[in-house]
CSV table of C-alpha atoms in Angstrom, one decimal:
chain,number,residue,atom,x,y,z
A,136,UNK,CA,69.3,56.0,117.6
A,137,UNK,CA,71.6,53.2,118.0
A,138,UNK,CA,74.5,53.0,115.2
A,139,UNK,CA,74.7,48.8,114.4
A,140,UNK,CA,78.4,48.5,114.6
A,141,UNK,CA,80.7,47.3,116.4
A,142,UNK,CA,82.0,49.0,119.0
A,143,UNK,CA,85.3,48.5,121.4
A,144,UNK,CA,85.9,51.8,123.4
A,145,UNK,CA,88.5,52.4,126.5
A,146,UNK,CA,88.3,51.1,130.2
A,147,UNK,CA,86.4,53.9,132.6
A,148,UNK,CA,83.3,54.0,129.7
A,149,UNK,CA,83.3,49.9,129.2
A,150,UNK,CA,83.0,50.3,133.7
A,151,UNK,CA,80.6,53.2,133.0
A,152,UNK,CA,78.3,51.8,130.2
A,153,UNK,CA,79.3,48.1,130.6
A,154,UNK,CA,80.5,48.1,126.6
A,155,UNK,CA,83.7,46.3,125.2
A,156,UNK,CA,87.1,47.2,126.3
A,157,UNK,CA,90.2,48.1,123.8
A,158,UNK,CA,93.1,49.4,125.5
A,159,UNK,CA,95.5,51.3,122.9
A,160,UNK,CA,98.8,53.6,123.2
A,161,UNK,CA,99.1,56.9,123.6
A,162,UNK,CA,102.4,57.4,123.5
A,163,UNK,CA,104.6,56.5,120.1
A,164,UNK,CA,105.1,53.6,118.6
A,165,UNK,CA,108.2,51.8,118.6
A,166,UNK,CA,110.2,52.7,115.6
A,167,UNK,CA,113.3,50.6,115.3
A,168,UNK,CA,114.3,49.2,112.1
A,169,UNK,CA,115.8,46.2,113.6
A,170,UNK,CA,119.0,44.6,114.0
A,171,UNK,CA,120.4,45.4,110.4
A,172,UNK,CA,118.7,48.8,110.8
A,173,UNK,CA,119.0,48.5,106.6
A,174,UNK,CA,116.9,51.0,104.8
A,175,UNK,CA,115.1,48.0,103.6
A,176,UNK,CA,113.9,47.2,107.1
A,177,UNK,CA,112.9,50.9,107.7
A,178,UNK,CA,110.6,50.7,104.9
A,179,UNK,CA,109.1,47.7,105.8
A,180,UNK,CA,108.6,48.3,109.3
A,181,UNK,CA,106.8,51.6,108.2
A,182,UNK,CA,104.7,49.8,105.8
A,183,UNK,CA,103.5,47.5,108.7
A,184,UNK,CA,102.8,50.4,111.0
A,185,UNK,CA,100.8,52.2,107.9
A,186,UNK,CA,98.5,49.0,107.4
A,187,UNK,CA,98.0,48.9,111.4
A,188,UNK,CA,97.2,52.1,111.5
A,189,UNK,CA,94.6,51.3,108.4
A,190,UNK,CA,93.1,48.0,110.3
A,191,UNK,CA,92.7,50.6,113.5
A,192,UNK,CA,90.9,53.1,111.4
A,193,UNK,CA,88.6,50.8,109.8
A,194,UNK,CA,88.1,49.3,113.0
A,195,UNK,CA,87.1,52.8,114.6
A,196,UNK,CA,84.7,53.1,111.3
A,197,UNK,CA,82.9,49.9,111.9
A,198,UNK,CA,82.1,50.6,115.8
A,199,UNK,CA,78.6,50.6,117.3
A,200,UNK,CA,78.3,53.7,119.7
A,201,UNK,CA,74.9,53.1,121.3
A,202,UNK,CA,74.0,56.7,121.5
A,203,UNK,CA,70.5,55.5,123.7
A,204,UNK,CA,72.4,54.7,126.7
A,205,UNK,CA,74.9,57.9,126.5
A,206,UNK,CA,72.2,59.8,126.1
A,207,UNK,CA,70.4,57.7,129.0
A,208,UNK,CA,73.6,59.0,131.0
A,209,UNK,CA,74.2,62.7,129.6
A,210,UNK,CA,71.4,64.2,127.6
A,211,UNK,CA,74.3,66.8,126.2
A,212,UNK,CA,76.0,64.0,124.9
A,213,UNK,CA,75.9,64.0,120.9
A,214,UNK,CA,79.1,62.3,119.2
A,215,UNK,CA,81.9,60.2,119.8
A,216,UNK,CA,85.5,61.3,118.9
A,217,UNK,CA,88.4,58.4,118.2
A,218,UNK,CA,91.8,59.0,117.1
A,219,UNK,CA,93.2,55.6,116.1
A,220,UNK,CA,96.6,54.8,117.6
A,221,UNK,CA,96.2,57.3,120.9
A,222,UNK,CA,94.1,56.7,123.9
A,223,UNK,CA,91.5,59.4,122.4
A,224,UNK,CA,88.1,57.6,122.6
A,225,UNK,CA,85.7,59.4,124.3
A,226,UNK,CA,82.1,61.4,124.0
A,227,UNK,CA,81.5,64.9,122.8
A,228,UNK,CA,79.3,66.9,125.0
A,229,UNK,CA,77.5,70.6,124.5
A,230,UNK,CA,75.7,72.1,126.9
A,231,UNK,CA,72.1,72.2,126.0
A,232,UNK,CA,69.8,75.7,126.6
A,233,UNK,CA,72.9,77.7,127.2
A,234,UNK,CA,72.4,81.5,126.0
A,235,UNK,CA,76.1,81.6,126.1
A,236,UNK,CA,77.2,80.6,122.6
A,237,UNK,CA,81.1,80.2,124.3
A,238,UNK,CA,79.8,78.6,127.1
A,239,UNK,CA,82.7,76.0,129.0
A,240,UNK,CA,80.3,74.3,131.1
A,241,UNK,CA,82.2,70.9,130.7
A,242,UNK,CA,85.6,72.8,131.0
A,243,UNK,CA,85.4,71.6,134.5
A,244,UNK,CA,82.6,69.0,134.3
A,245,UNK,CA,83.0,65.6,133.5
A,246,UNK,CA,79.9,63.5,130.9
A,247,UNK,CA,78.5,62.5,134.5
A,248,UNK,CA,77.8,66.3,135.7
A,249,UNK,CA,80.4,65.8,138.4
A,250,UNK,CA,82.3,69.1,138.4
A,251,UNK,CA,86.0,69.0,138.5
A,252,UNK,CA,88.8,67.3,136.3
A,253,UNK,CA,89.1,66.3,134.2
A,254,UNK,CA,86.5,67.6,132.3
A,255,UNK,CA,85.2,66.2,129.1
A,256,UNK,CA,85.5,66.8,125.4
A,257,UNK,CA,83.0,69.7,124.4
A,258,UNK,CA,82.1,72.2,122.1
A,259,UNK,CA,80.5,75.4,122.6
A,260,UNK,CA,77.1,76.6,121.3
A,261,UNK,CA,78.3,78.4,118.4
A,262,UNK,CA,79.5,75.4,116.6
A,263,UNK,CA,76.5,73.3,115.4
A,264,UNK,CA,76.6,69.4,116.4
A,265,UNK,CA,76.1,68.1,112.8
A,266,UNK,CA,79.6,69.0,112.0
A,267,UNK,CA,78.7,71.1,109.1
A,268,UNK,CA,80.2,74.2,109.8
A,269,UNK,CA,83.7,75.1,108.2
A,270,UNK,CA,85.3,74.9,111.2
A,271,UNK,CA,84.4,72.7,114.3
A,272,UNK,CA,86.1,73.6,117.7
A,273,UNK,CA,86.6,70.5,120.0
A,274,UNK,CA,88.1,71.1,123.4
A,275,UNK,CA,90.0,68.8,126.3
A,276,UNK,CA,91.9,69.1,128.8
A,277,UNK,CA,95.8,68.2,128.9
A,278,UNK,CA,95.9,66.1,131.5
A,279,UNK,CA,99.6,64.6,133.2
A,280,UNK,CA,98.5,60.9,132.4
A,281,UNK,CA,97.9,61.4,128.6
A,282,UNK,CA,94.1,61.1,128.7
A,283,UNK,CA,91.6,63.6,127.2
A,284,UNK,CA,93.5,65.5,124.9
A,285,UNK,CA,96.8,65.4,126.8
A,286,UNK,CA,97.7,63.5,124.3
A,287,UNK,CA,97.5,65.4,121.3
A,288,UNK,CA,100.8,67.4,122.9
A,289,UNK,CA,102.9,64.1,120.9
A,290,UNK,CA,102.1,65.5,117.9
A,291,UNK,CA,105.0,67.5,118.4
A,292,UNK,CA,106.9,64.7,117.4
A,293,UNK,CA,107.4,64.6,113.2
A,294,UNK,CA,107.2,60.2,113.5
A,295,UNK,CA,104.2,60.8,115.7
A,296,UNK,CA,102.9,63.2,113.5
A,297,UNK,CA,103.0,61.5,110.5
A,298,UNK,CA,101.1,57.8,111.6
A,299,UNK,CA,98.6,59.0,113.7
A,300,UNK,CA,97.1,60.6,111.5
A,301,UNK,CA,92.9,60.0,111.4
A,302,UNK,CA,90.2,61.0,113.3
A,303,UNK,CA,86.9,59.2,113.4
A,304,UNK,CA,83.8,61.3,114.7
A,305,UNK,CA,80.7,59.3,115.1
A,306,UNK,CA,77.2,61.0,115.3
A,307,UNK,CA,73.4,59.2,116.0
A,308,UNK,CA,73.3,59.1,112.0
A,309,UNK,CA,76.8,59.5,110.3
A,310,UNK,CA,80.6,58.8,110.9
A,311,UNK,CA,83.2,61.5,109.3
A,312,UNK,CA,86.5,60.6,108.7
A,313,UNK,CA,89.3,63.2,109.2
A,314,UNK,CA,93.1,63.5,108.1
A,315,UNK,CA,95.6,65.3,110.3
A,316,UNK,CA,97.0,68.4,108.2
A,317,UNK,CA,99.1,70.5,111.1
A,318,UNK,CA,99.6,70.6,114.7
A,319,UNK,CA,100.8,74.0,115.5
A,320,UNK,CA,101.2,76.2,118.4
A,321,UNK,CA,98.5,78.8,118.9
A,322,UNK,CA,97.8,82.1,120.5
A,323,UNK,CA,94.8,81.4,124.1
A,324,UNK,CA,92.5,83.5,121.4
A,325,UNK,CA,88.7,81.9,121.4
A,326,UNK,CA,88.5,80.9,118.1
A,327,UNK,CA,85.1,80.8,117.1
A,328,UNK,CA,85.1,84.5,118.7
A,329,UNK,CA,88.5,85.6,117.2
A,330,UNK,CA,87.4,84.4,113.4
A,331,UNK,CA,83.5,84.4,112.1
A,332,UNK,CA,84.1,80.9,110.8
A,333,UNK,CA,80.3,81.5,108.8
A,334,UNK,CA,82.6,83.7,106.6
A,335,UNK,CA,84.8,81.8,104.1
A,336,UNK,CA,87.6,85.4,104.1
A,337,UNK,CA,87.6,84.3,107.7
A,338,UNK,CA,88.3,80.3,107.1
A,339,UNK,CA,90.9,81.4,105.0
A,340,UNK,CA,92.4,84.2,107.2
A,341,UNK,CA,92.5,81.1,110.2
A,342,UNK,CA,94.2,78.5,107.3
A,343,UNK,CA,96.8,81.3,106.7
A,344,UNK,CA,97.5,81.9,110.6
A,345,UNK,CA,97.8,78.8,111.2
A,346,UNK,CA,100.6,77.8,108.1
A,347,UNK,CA,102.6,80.8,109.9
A,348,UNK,CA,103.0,78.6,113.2
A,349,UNK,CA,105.6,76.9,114.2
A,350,UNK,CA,104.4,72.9,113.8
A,351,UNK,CA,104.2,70.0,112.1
A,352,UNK,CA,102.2,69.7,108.8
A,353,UNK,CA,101.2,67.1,105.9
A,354,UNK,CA,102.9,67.9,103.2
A,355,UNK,CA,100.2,67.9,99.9
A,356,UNK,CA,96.8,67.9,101.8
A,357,UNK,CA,94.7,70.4,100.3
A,358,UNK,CA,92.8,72.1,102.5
A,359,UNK,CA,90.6,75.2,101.8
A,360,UNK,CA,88.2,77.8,102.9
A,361,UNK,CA,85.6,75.5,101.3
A,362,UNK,CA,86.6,72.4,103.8
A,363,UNK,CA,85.0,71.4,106.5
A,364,UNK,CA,87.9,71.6,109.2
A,365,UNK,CA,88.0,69.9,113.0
A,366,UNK,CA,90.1,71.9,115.2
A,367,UNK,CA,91.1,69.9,118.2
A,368,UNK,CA,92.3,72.6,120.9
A,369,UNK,CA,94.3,71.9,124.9
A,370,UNK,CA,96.6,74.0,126.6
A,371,UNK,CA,100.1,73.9,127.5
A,372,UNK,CA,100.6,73.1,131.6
A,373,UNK,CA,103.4,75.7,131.2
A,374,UNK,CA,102.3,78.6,128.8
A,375,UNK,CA,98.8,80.0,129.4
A,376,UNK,CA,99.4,82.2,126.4
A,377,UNK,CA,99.4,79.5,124.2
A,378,UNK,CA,97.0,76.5,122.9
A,379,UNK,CA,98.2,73.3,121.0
A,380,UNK,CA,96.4,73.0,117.9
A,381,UNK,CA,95.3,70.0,115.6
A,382,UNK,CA,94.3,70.6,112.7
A,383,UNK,CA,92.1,67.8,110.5
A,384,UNK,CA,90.2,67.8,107.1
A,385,UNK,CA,87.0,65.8,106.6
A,386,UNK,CA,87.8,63.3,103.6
A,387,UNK,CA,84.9,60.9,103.8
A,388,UNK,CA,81.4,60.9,104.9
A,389,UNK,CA,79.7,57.5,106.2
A,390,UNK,CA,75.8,57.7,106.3
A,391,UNK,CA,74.0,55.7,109.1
């Protein structure tokens, strides 16, 4: 099913799939106040970078993902993941007919089937692809040049934190749009194994776990074991103890 949108996406899928090209940042924004570097132009210069980051988001809303021709590509294929303001824009893969419900097939297989780095952004079995359950595990590599989710690791920075705040998931028949409530550091447990996310004790036990990191979070979101949650995981290139975490809340539902 092909979603009648527009659609800009970044360069290696416009080569791949011969789509439109946008090219945004990854890393943050530039800040300054100005010359005068009055309070006056601080809160100015924040209100144009809040109605950027709007026109972005509504811009990521409106896109046409033609779903046909990924699928023509990558059968596993099933949404398509956009954080306005970062260079996160790419397909969401599963592995289809696993018995493994934690299977990491695409942990080192790219959307072609080409194994290697740097991967893609998947799920595992457990999690269902509608984005219904209470808590949906999406995972990437860090990679050195920013791309995949190497980029969520400047979310560690408060400014960063607090514009870049939306995620857009398209599907074949619906987008969600997500707010960014924390970005935490987390133990290497598997989550969906670690917490039975089908029990709303559990949802809550994981909210509470994460509030005790150490992190940055939205002040006056309410989140709560009856949301539906997006957990964006990488790793640290240093620590393999530990996962970077971003949390998001679904806040709106688009039908197709």
């Amino acid at each position: 099913m092909k979603r009648k949108r527009r659609k800009a996406i970044s360069t290696g899928w416009a080569v791949l799939l011969g789509l439109a090209v946008v090219l945004t940042g990854c890393g943050p924004e530039d800040t300054q106040s100005g010359a005068n570097g009055g309070v006056g132009a601080s809160v100015e210069a924040a209100a144009v970078q809040e109605e950027g980051t709007a026109a972005l988001t509504e811009e990521a809303k409106e896109a046409e993902i033609d779903f046909e021709s990924l699928k023509a590509r990558n059968e596993d294929i099933y949404a398509w993941i956009t954080i306005p303001g970062t260079e996160i824009d790419y397909p969401v893969v599963q592995r289809m007919g696993s018995e493994d419900l934690y299977d990491n097939f695409y942990l080192n297989h790219t959307v072609d089937l080409v194994e290697g780095y740097p991967g893609a952004v998947y799920s595992q079995p457990v999690n269902r692809k509608d984005f219904m359950d209470s808590v949906t595990v999406l995972y990437g590599h860090n990679m050195k040049d920013g791309s995949m989710f190497g980029c969520l690791h400047d979310y560690a920075d408060k400014d960063y934190f607090d514009r870049n705040h939306t995620v857009v998931i398209h599907t074949p028949d619906n987008v969600y749009l997500y707010e960014i409530f924390a970005a935490v550091d987390f133990s290497d447990a598997l989550l969906p194994y670690e917490y039975d996310f089908s029990n709303s004790e559990e949802v809550q036990r994981y909210l509470d776990d994460i509030r005790e990191c150490a992190g940055n979070f939205r002040e006056g979101m309410e989140v709560s074991k009856e949301s539906r949650i997006l957990t964006l995981s990488t790793c640290y290139s240093t620590e393999d103890s530990k996962r970077l975490l971003v949390e998001a809340v679904l806040v709106e539902e688009i039908g197709g």
